[in-house]
Amino acid sequence: MTTPVQARPAEGAGRRALWLAFASVVLTLILPLAGLAMSLFALVASVRAIRALRSVTKPVTPAIVGIVVASLALLISAGVTAMQFYFSDELAAYTECGRGAGTVTAQNECVDQLERAMEKKMPFVRPGDVQFPFPP
């Protein structure tokens, strides 16, 4: 007869929460909508890690850092995702324009059209204020 293995869930809970938070930052930079979901997952894991670490009197610093990093990733991914949805028509028109642009001049014209279209959707921006330092 074998003895059951004792599970130690609190041992690496803080490190797991921190790794999930860093993964949410990476996903936010690559795919903002996926980063949004991963940030929520990392926040839940970090809160659970704090509870588990406090129950066995271990330091909770990694889990707290995980909460901070995941919260920042959540704010950034939510903002970028909201902007993508808000400017979806303009971005789709830019993509379509870019497909037909065969020269650098035509590509620059597509960027100018995108800048003007975005300015029209933002009433607080003066005409000519939106300028991308490089094409999106």
GROMACS .gro file of C-alpha atoms in nm:
model
  136
    1MET     CA    1   0.000   0.000   0.000
    2THR     CA    2   0.133   0.341  -0.092
    3THR     CA    3   0.090   0.658   0.103
    4PRO     CA    4  -0.087   0.945  -0.071
    5VAL     CA    5   0.128   1.228  -0.193
    6GLN     CA    6   0.084   1.543   0.007
    7ALA     CA    7   0.002   1.836  -0.220
    8ARG     CA    8   0.169   2.165  -0.134
    9PRO     CA    9  -0.036   2.418  -0.330
   10ALA     CA   10   0.110   2.719  -0.153
   11GLU     CA   11   0.474   2.635  -0.232
   12GLY     CA   12   0.485   2.791  -0.577
   13ALA     CA   13   0.160   2.986  -0.578
   14GLY     CA   14   0.329   3.325  -0.571
   15ARG     CA   15   0.568   3.237  -0.851
   16ARG     CA   16   0.285   3.094  -1.062
   17ALA     CA   17   0.084   3.412  -1.016
   18LEU     CA   18   0.385   3.623  -1.115
   19TRP     CA   19   0.450   3.413  -1.426
   20LEU     CA   20   0.085   3.438  -1.527
   21ALA     CA   21   0.103   3.815  -1.487
   22PHE     CA   22   0.412   3.835  -1.709
   23ALA     CA   23   0.240   3.613  -1.964
   24SER     CA   24  -0.054   3.853  -1.964
   25VAL     CA   25   0.185   4.140  -2.046
   26VAL     CA   26   0.331   3.946  -2.338
   27LEU     CA   27  -0.013   3.854  -2.468
   28THR     CA   28  -0.125   4.214  -2.432
   29LEU     CA   29   0.158   4.323  -2.659
   30ILE     CA   30   0.082   4.054  -2.917
   31LEU     CA   31  -0.298   4.013  -2.904
   32PRO     CA   32  -0.468   4.269  -2.678
   33LEU     CA   33  -0.796   4.079  -2.653
   34ALA     CA   34  -0.615   3.762  -2.543
   35GLY     CA   35  -0.411   3.976  -2.303
   36LEU     CA   36  -0.736   4.100  -2.153
   37ALA     CA   37  -0.850   3.745  -2.077
   38MET     CA   38  -0.508   3.640  -1.949
   39SER     CA   39  -0.488   3.948  -1.724
   40LEU     CA   40  -0.817   3.855  -1.560
   41PHE     CA   41  -0.692   3.499  -1.514
   42ALA     CA   42  -0.365   3.626  -1.364
   43LEU     CA   43  -0.552   3.856  -1.123
   44VAL     CA   44  -0.766   3.569  -0.998
   45ALA     CA   45  -0.460   3.346  -0.959
   46SER     CA   46  -0.275   3.620  -0.771
   47VAL     CA   47  -0.559   3.678  -0.526
   48ARG     CA   48  -0.588   3.305  -0.465
   49ALA     CA   49  -0.211   3.284  -0.418
   50ILE     CA   50  -0.221   3.553  -0.150
   51ARG     CA   51  -0.483   3.357   0.042
   52ALA     CA   52  -0.285   3.034   0.008
   53LEU     CA   53   0.044   3.195   0.109
   54ARG     CA   54  -0.106   3.366   0.412
   55SER     CA   55  -0.253   3.037   0.533
   56VAL     CA   56   0.097   2.883   0.554
   57THR     CA   57   0.272   3.205   0.660
   58LYS     CA   58   0.486   3.243   0.349
   59PRO     CA   59   0.585   3.580   0.197
   60VAL     CA   60   0.317   3.721  -0.031
   61THR     CA   61   0.541   3.962  -0.223
   62PRO     CA   62   0.541   3.769  -0.556
   63ALA     CA   63   0.163   3.747  -0.554
   64ILE     CA   64   0.129   4.119  -0.482
   65VAL     CA   65   0.368   4.199  -0.767
   66GLY     CA   66   0.157   3.966  -0.981
   67ILE     CA   67  -0.154   4.169  -0.896
   68VAL     CA   68   0.019   4.496  -0.986
   69VAL     CA   69   0.159   4.365  -1.316
   70ALA     CA   70  -0.167   4.194  -1.414
   71SER     CA   71  -0.364   4.510  -1.331
   72LEU     CA   72  -0.138   4.720  -1.553
   73ALA     CA   73  -0.168   4.466  -1.833
   74LEU     CA   74  -0.546   4.466  -1.786
   75LEU     CA   75  -0.566   4.844  -1.816
   76ILE     CA   76  -0.345   4.853  -2.125
   77SER     CA   77  -0.519   4.564  -2.299
   78ALA     CA   78  -0.864   4.706  -2.220
   79GLY     CA   79  -0.763   5.043  -2.361
   80VAL     CA   80  -0.608   4.903  -2.677
   81THR     CA   81  -0.901   4.667  -2.733
   82ALA     CA   82  -1.150   4.952  -2.688
   83MET     CA   83  -0.957   5.167  -2.937
   84GLN     CA   84  -0.947   4.880  -3.187
   85PHE     CA   85  -1.324   4.840  -3.165
   86TYR     CA   86  -1.384   5.216  -3.180
   87PHE     CA   87  -1.164   5.263  -3.488
   88SER     CA   88  -1.249   4.929  -3.652
   89ASP     CA   89  -1.406   5.084  -3.964
   90GLU     CA   90  -1.109   5.316  -4.017
   91LEU     CA   91  -0.858   5.036  -3.965
   92ALA     CA   92  -1.046   4.809  -4.207
   93ALA     CA   93  -1.044   5.086  -4.470
   94TYR     CA   94  -0.671   5.136  -4.413
   95THR     CA   95  -0.606   4.763  -4.457
   96GLU     CA   96  -0.806   4.759  -4.780
   97CYS     CA   97  -0.624   5.068  -4.906
   98GLY     CA   98  -0.287   4.916  -4.819
   99ARG     CA   99  -0.363   4.603  -5.020
  100GLY     CA  100  -0.402   4.808  -5.335
  101ALA     CA  101  -0.107   5.040  -5.270
  102GLY     CA  102   0.183   4.931  -5.486
  103THR     CA  103   0.413   5.227  -5.434
  104VAL     CA  104   0.550   5.411  -5.133
  105THR     CA  105   0.355   5.720  -5.234
  106ALA     CA  106   0.031   5.519  -5.242
  107GLN     CA  107   0.111   5.369  -4.900
  108ASN     CA  108   0.174   5.715  -4.758
  109GLU     CA  109  -0.160   5.827  -4.901
  110CYS     CA  110  -0.330   5.537  -4.719
  111VAL     CA  111  -0.167   5.650  -4.392
  112ASP     CA  112  -0.285   6.008  -4.455
  113GLN     CA  113  -0.639   5.882  -4.516
  114LEU     CA  114  -0.628   5.685  -4.191
  115GLU     CA  115  -0.506   5.989  -3.998
  116ARG     CA  116  -0.783   6.210  -4.138
  117ALA     CA  117  -1.050   5.943  -4.073
  118MET     CA  118  -0.936   5.906  -3.711
  119GLU     CA  119  -0.940   6.283  -3.664
  120LYS     CA  120  -1.303   6.293  -3.777
  121LYS     CA  121  -1.398   6.039  -3.510
  122MET     CA  122  -1.221   6.231  -3.234
  123PRO     CA  123  -1.394   6.569  -3.191
  124PHE     CA  124  -1.136   6.696  -2.940
  125VAL     CA  125  -0.847   6.672  -3.190
  126ARG     CA  126  -0.774   6.955  -3.429
  127PRO     CA  127  -0.727   6.870  -3.798
  128GLY     CA  128  -0.366   6.779  -3.869
  129ASP     CA  129  -0.280   6.682  -3.509
  130VAL     CA  130  -0.288   6.306  -3.568
  131GLN     CA  131   0.038   6.200  -3.731
  132PHE     CA  132   0.188   5.856  -3.704
  133PRO     CA  133   0.568   5.849  -3.670
  134PHE     CA  134   0.565   5.531  -3.879
  135PRO     CA  135   0.292   5.350  -4.075
  136PRO     CA  136   0.075   5.123  -3.859
   0.00000   0.00000   0.00000
